Coordinates of N, CA and C in Angstrom, one line a residue:
M1 N 169.0 -9.4 171.9 CA 168.5 -8.1 171.5 C 169.6 -7.1 171.3
S2 N 169.5 -6.2 170.3 CA 170.5 -5.2 170.0 C 170.6 -4.2 171.1
N3 N 171.8 -3.7 171.3 CA 172.1 -2.7 172.3 C 171.9 -1.3 171.7
E4 N 171.6 -1.3 170.4 CA 171.4 0.0 169.7 C 169.9 0.4 169.9
N5 N 169.7 1.5 170.6 CA 168.4 2.0 170.8 C 168.1 3.2 169.9
S6 N 166.9 3.4 169.6 CA 166.5 4.6 168.8 C 166.8 5.8 169.6
P7 N 167.0 7.0 169.0 CA 167.1 8.2 169.7 C 165.9 8.5 170.6
E8 N 164.7 8.1 170.1 CA 163.5 8.3 170.9 C 163.5 7.5 172.2
L9 N 163.9 6.2 172.1 CA 164.0 5.4 173.2 C 165.0 5.9 174.2
E10 N 166.2 6.3 173.7 CA 167.2 6.9 174.6 C 166.7 8.1 175.3
A11 N 165.9 8.9 174.6 CA 165.4 10.1 175.2 C 164.4 9.8 176.3
A12 N 163.6 8.7 176.0 CA 162.6 8.3 177.0 C 163.3 7.7 178.2
I13 N 164.3 7.0 178.1 CA 165.1 6.4 179.2 C 165.7 7.6 180.0
T14 N 166.3 8.6 179.4 CA 166.8 9.7 180.0 C 165.8 10.5 180.8
A15 N 164.6 10.7 180.2 CA 163.5 11.4 180.8 C 163.0 10.7 182.1
G16 N 162.9 9.4 182.0 CA 162.5 8.6 183.1 C 163.5 8.7 184.3
Y17 N 164.7 8.6 183.9 CA 165.8 8.7 185.0 C 165.8 10.0 185.6
E18 N 165.8 11.1 184.8 CA 165.9 12.4 185.3 C 164.6 12.8 186.2
A19 N 163.5 12.2 185.9 CA 162.3 12.6 186.6 C 162.1 11.8 188.0
R20 N 163.0 10.9 188.2 CA 162.9 10.1 189.4 C 163.0 10.9 190.7
D21 N 162.3 10.4 191.7 CA 162.4 10.9 193.1 C 162.8 9.8 194.0
R22 N 164.1 9.9 194.4 CA 164.6 8.8 195.2 C 163.8 8.5 196.5
A23 N 163.0 9.4 196.9 CA 162.2 9.2 198.1 C 160.9 8.6 197.8
N24 N 160.5 8.6 196.5 CA 159.3 7.9 196.1 C 159.5 7.3 194.7
M25 N 160.0 6.1 194.7 CA 160.4 5.5 193.4 C 159.2 4.8 192.7
G26 N 158.0 4.8 193.3 CA 156.9 4.2 192.7 C 156.6 4.7 191.2
P27 N 156.5 6.0 191.0 CA 156.3 6.5 189.7 C 157.4 6.1 188.7
T28 N 158.6 6.0 189.2 CA 159.7 5.7 188.3 C 159.6 4.2 187.9
I29 N 159.3 3.4 188.9 CA 159.1 1.9 188.6 C 158.0 1.8 187.6
E30 N 156.9 2.4 187.8 CA 155.8 2.3 186.8 C 156.2 2.8 185.4
Y31 N 156.9 3.9 185.4 CA 157.4 4.4 184.1 C 158.2 3.4 183.3
F32 N 159.2 2.8 184.0 CA 160.1 1.9 183.3 C 159.4 0.6 183.1
A33 N 158.5 0.2 183.9 CA 157.7 -1.1 183.6 C 156.9 -0.9 182.4
A34 N 156.3 0.3 182.2 CA 155.5 0.6 181.0 C 156.5 0.6 179.8
L35 N 157.6 1.3 179.9 CA 158.6 1.4 178.8 C 159.1 0.0 178.5
L36 N 159.2 -0.9 179.4 CA 159.7 -2.3 179.1 C 158.5 -3.0 178.4
E37 N 157.3 -2.8 178.8 CA 156.2 -3.4 178.1 C 156.2 -3.0 176.6
A38 N 156.5 -1.8 176.4 CA 156.5 -1.3 175.0 C 157.8 -1.7 174.2
N39 N 158.8 -2.1 175.0 CA 160.1 -2.5 174.4 C 160.6 -3.8 175.1
P40 N 159.9 -4.9 174.9 CA 160.2 -6.1 175.6 C 161.6 -6.6 175.4
G41 N 162.3 -7.0 176.5 CA 163.6 -7.6 176.4 C 164.7 -6.6 176.1
N42 N 164.4 -5.3 176.1 CA 165.4 -4.3 175.9 C 166.3 -4.2 177.1
A43 N 167.6 -4.4 176.8 CA 168.6 -4.5 177.9 C 168.7 -3.2 178.7
A44 N 168.7 -2.0 178.0 CA 168.8 -0.7 178.7 C 167.6 -0.5 179.6
V45 N 166.4 -0.8 179.1 CA 165.2 -0.6 179.9 C 165.2 -1.6 181.1
L46 N 165.6 -2.8 180.8 CA 165.6 -3.8 181.9 C 166.6 -3.2 183.0
Y47 N 167.7 -2.7 182.6 CA 168.7 -2.1 183.6 C 168.1 -1.0 184.4
E48 N 167.4 -0.1 183.7 CA 166.8 1.1 184.4 C 165.7 0.6 185.4
L49 N 164.9 -0.4 185.0 CA 163.9 -0.9 185.9 C 164.5 -1.6 187.1
A50 N 165.6 -2.3 186.8 CA 166.4 -2.9 188.0 C 166.8 -1.9 188.9
G51 N 167.5 -0.8 188.4 CA 168.0 0.3 189.2 C 166.9 1.0 190.0
S52 N 165.7 1.1 189.4 CA 164.6 1.7 190.0 C 164.1 0.9 191.2
Y53 N 164.0 -0.4 191.0 CA 163.6 -1.3 192.2 C 164.7 -1.3 193.2
D54 N 166.0 -1.2 192.8 CA 167.1 -1.2 193.7 C 167.0 0.1 194.6
T55 N 166.8 1.2 194.0 CA 166.8 2.5 194.7 C 165.6 2.4 195.7
A56 N 164.5 1.8 195.3 CA 163.3 1.7 196.2 C 163.5 0.7 197.3
G57 N 164.7 0.0 197.4 CA 164.9 -0.9 198.4 C 164.3 -2.3 198.2
Q58 N 164.0 -2.6 196.9 CA 163.4 -3.9 196.6 C 164.4 -4.7 195.8
E59 N 165.5 -5.1 196.6 CA 166.6 -5.7 196.0 C 166.3 -7.1 195.3
D60 N 165.4 -7.8 195.9 CA 165.1 -9.1 195.4 C 164.5 -9.0 194.0
T61 N 163.6 -8.0 193.8 CA 163.0 -7.7 192.5 C 164.1 -7.2 191.5
A62 N 164.9 -6.3 192.1 CA 166.0 -5.7 191.2 C 166.9 -6.7 190.7
E63 N 167.3 -7.7 191.5 CA 168.2 -8.7 191.1 C 167.7 -9.4 189.8
K64 N 166.4 -9.7 189.8 CA 165.8 -10.4 188.6 C 166.0 -9.6 187.3
Y65 N 165.8 -8.3 187.4 CA 165.9 -7.5 186.2 C 167.4 -7.2 185.9
Y66 N 168.3 -7.1 186.8 CA 169.7 -7.0 186.5 C 170.1 -8.3 185.7
L67 N 169.7 -9.4 186.1 CA 170.1 -10.7 185.4 C 169.5 -10.7 184.0
E68 N 168.2 -10.3 183.9 CA 167.6 -10.2 182.6 C 168.4 -9.2 181.7
A69 N 168.8 -8.1 182.2 CA 169.5 -7.1 181.4 C 170.8 -7.7 180.9
F70 N 171.5 -8.4 181.8 CA 172.8 -9.1 181.4 C 172.5 -10.1 180.3
D71 N 171.5 -10.9 180.5 CA 171.1 -11.9 179.5 C 170.7 -11.3 178.2
A72 N 170.2 -10.1 178.2 CA 169.7 -9.4 177.0 C 170.9 -8.7 176.3
G73 N 172.1 -8.8 176.8 CA 173.3 -8.3 176.2 C 173.7 -6.9 176.5
L74 N 173.3 -6.4 177.7 CA 173.7 -5.1 178.2 C 175.2 -5.0 178.0
S75 N 175.6 -3.8 177.5 CA 177.1 -3.6 177.2 C 177.5 -2.1 177.5
G76 N 178.7 -1.9 177.4 CA 179.3 -0.5 177.5 C 179.2 0.0 178.9
D77 N 179.0 1.3 179.0 CA 178.9 1.9 180.3 C 177.7 1.4 181.2
R78 N 176.7 1.2 180.5 CA 175.5 0.6 181.3 C 175.9 -0.7 181.9
H79 N 176.6 -1.5 181.2 CA 177.0 -2.8 181.7 C 177.9 -2.6 183.0
R80 N 178.8 -1.7 182.9 CA 179.7 -1.4 184.0 C 178.9 -0.9 185.2
R81 N 177.9 0.0 185.0 CA 177.1 0.5 186.1 C 176.2 -0.6 186.6
A82 N 175.7 -1.5 185.7 CA 174.8 -2.6 186.2 C 175.6 -3.5 187.1
L83 N 176.8 -3.8 186.7 CA 177.6 -4.7 187.5 C 177.8 -4.1 188.9
L84 N 178.1 -2.8 189.0 CA 178.3 -2.1 190.3 C 177.0 -2.2 191.1
Q85 N 175.9 -1.9 190.5 CA 174.6 -1.9 191.2 C 174.2 -3.3 191.6
Y86 N 174.5 -4.3 190.7 CA 174.1 -5.7 191.1 C 175.0 -6.2 192.2
G87 N 176.3 -5.9 192.2 CA 177.2 -6.3 193.3 C 176.7 -5.6 194.6
S88 N 176.3 -4.4 194.5 CA 175.8 -3.7 195.7 C 174.5 -4.3 196.2
T89 N 173.6 -4.7 195.3 CA 172.4 -5.4 195.6 C 172.7 -6.7 196.4
L90 N 173.6 -7.4 195.9 CA 174.0 -8.7 196.5 C 174.5 -8.4 197.9
R91 N 175.3 -7.4 198.1 CA 175.8 -7.0 199.4 C 174.6 -6.6 200.3
N92 N 173.7 -5.8 199.8 CA 172.6 -5.4 200.6 C 171.7 -6.6 201.0
L93 N 171.7 -7.7 200.2 CA 171.0 -8.9 200.5 C 171.8 -9.8 201.5
G94 N 173.0 -9.4 201.8 CA 173.8 -10.2 202.7 C 174.5 -11.3 202.0
R95 N 174.6 -11.3 200.7 CA 175.2 -12.4 199.9 C 176.6 -11.9 199.5
F96 N 177.5 -11.8 200.6 CA 178.8 -11.1 200.4 C 179.7 -11.8 199.5
H97 N 179.8 -13.1 199.5 CA 180.6 -13.9 198.6 C 180.3 -13.6 197.2
E98 N 179.0 -13.7 196.9 CA 178.5 -13.4 195.5 C 178.9 -11.9 195.1
S99 N 178.6 -11.0 196.0 CA 178.9 -9.6 195.8 C 180.4 -9.4 195.4
L100 N 181.3 -10.0 196.3 CA 182.7 -9.9 196.0 C 183.1 -10.5 194.7
T101 N 182.5 -11.6 194.3 CA 182.8 -12.3 193.0 C 182.4 -11.3 191.9
V102 N 181.2 -10.7 192.0 CA 180.8 -9.8 190.9 C 181.8 -8.6 190.8
F103 N 182.2 -8.1 192.0 CA 183.1 -6.9 191.9 C 184.5 -7.3 191.4
T104 N 184.9 -8.5 191.8 CA 186.3 -8.9 191.3 C 186.2 -9.1 189.8
D105 N 185.2 -9.8 189.3 CA 185.0 -9.9 187.8 C 184.9 -8.6 187.1
A106 N 184.1 -7.7 187.7 CA 183.8 -6.4 187.1 C 185.1 -5.6 187.0
R107 N 185.9 -5.6 188.1 CA 187.1 -4.9 188.1 C 188.1 -5.4 187.1
H108 N 188.1 -6.7 186.8 CA 188.9 -7.2 185.7 C 188.4 -6.7 184.3
Q109 N 187.1 -6.6 184.2 CA 186.6 -6.1 182.9 C 186.8 -4.5 182.8
Y110 N 186.7 -3.8 183.9 CA 186.8 -2.4 183.9 C 187.8 -1.9 184.9
P111 N 189.1 -2.2 184.6 CA 190.1 -1.9 185.7 C 190.3 -0.4 186.0
E112 N 189.9 0.5 185.2 CA 190.1 1.9 185.5 C 188.9 2.5 186.2
S113 N 187.9 1.7 186.6 CA 186.7 2.2 187.2 C 186.9 2.4 188.7
D114 N 187.0 3.7 189.1 CA 187.1 4.1 190.5 C 185.8 3.7 191.2
S115 N 184.7 3.8 190.6 CA 183.4 3.5 191.3 C 183.3 2.1 191.7
L116 N 183.7 1.2 190.7 CA 183.7 -0.2 191.0 C 184.7 -0.5 192.2
R117 N 185.8 0.1 192.2 CA 186.8 -0.1 193.2 C 186.2 0.3 194.6
V118 N 185.6 1.4 194.7 CA 185.0 1.9 195.9 C 183.9 1.0 196.4
F119 N 183.0 0.6 195.5 CA 181.9 -0.3 196.0 C 182.5 -1.7 196.3
H120 N 183.5 -2.1 195.7 CA 184.2 -3.4 196.1 C 184.7 -3.2 197.5
M121 N 185.2 -2.1 197.9 CA 185.7 -1.8 199.3 C 184.5 -2.0 200.2
L122 N 183.4 -1.4 199.8 CA 182.2 -1.5 200.7 C 181.8 -3.0 201.0
S123 N 181.9 -3.8 199.9 CA 181.6 -5.2 200.1 C 182.6 -5.9 200.9
L124 N 183.9 -5.6 200.7 CA 184.9 -6.2 201.6 C 184.6 -5.9 203.0
H125 N 184.3 -4.6 203.3 CA 184.0 -4.2 204.7 C 182.8 -4.9 205.2
A126 N 181.7 -5.0 204.4 CA 180.5 -5.6 204.9 C 180.7 -7.1 205.1
S127 N 181.6 -7.7 204.4 CA 181.8 -9.2 204.6 C 182.8 -9.4 205.8
G128 N 183.2 -8.4 206.5 CA 184.1 -8.6 207.6 C 185.5 -8.5 207.2
Q129 N 185.8 -8.2 206.0 CA 187.2 -8.1 205.6 C 187.6 -6.6 205.7
T130 N 187.6 -6.1 206.9 CA 187.8 -4.7 207.1 C 189.2 -4.3 206.8
N131 N 190.2 -5.2 207.1 CA 191.6 -4.8 206.8 C 191.8 -4.7 205.2
S132 N 191.2 -5.7 204.5 CA 191.3 -5.6 203.0 C 190.7 -4.4 202.5
A133 N 189.5 -4.0 203.1 CA 188.9 -2.8 202.6 C 189.8 -1.5 202.8
L134 N 190.4 -1.4 204.0 CA 191.2 -0.3 204.3 C 192.5 -0.4 203.4
A135 N 193.0 -1.5 203.2 CA 194.2 -1.7 202.3 C 193.9 -1.2 200.9
E136 N 192.7 -1.6 200.4 CA 192.3 -1.2 199.1 C 192.1 0.3 199.0
A137 N 191.5 0.9 200.1 CA 191.4 2.4 200.1 C 192.7 3.1 200.1
L138 N 193.7 2.6 200.8 CA 195.0 3.1 200.8 C 195.7 3.0 199.4
S139 N 195.5 1.9 198.8 CA 196.0 1.7 197.5 C 195.4 2.7 196.5
M140 N 194.1 2.8 196.6 CA 193.4 3.7 195.7 C 193.9 5.2 195.9
I141 N 194.1 5.6 197.1 CA 194.6 6.9 197.4 C 195.9 7.1 196.7
V142 N 196.8 6.1 196.9 CA 198.1 6.2 196.3 C 198.0 6.3 194.8
D143 N 197.1 5.5 194.2 CA 197.0 5.4 192.8 C 196.4 6.7 192.2
R144 N 195.5 7.4 192.9 CA 194.7 8.4 192.4 C 195.1 9.8 192.9
V145 N 195.7 10.0 194.0 CA 196.1 11.3 194.5 C 197.5 11.6 193.9
D146 N 197.5 12.6 193.0 CA 198.8 12.9 192.3 C 199.4 14.2 193.0
S147 N 200.2 14.0 193.9 CA 200.9 15.1 194.6 C 202.3 14.7 194.9
S148 N 203.2 15.6 195.0 CA 204.6 15.2 195.3 C 204.7 14.7 196.8
E149 N 203.9 15.2 197.6 CA 203.9 14.7 199.0 C 203.4 13.2 199.0
M150 N 202.4 12.8 198.3 CA 202.0 11.4 198.3 C 203.0 10.6 197.6
K151 N 203.6 11.1 196.5 CA 204.6 10.3 195.8 C 205.8 10.0 196.7
R152 N 206.1 10.9 197.6 CA 207.3 10.7 198.5 C 207.0 9.4 199.4
Y153 N 205.7 9.2 199.8 CA 205.4 8.1 200.7 C 204.7 7.0 200.1
E154 N 204.7 6.9 198.7 CA 204.1 5.9 198.0 C 204.5 4.5 198.4
A155 N 205.8 4.3 198.5 CA 206.3 2.9 198.8 C 205.8 2.5 200.2
A156 N 205.9 3.5 201.2 CA 205.5 3.2 202.5 C 204.0 2.9 202.6
L157 N 203.2 3.6 201.9 CA 201.7 3.4 201.9 C 201.4 2.1 201.2
R158 N 202.0 1.8 200.1 CA 201.8 0.5 199.5 C 202.2 -0.7 200.4
G159 N 203.3 -0.5 201.1 CA 203.8 -1.6 202.0 C 202.8 -1.8 203.2
N160 N 202.3 -0.6 203.7 CA 201.3 -0.7 204.7 C 200.0 -1.4 204.2
A161 N 199.6 -1.0 203.0 CA 198.4 -1.6 202.4 C 198.6 -3.1 202.3
E162 N 199.7 -3.6 201.8 CA 199.9 -5.0 201.7 C 199.9 -5.7 203.0
Y163 N 200.5 -5.1 204.0 CA 200.5 -5.7 205.4 C 199.1 -5.7 205.9
I164 N 198.4 -4.7 205.8 CA 197.0 -4.6 206.4 C 196.1 -5.6 205.7
A165 N 196.2 -5.8 204.4 CA 195.4 -6.7 203.7 C 195.8 -8.2 204.1
S166 N 197.0 -8.4 204.4 CA 197.4 -9.8 204.9 C 196.8 -10.1 206.2
L167 N 196.3 -9.2 207.0 CA 195.7 -9.5 208.3 C 194.4 -10.2 208.1
D168 N 193.7 -10.1 206.9 CA 192.5 -10.7 206.7 C 192.6 -12.2 206.2
E169 N 193.9 -12.5 205.8 CA 194.1 -13.9 205.2 C 194.1 -15.0 206.3

């Protein structure tokens, strides 16, 4: 199915997302389920329905829709966000190895994504790889904090990050 949606469908997706109430996702789930019924197999709608179930704490159902969205050809920024959310869902389901695999693959596809990097750290931590999670956090700080003070200690911080990560091996 094409990833090109009509402006009307994009407006409907945006309206559904903006109207959501994270404390009561039932109406949002119903909204996106109806939108999917009207647009069967649409990757963007499948993704939004998956995210709605995910936010509602229904990870098993969310997983099904994430996989359908990927199969339907989800691409671009929605694809990046879906990979992040899917990896998080797997973590929440206690499927740490699968979660880490999703994040590792996603980070190769989207190497500049700070959000993927942070959620990867969460999965490392949840899987018991706390040293690797801290090491990745240190590396991200060095990579993203642009100050003369941080630049002065960059080599030391990177060395510490490598050492700390090695403790999980």
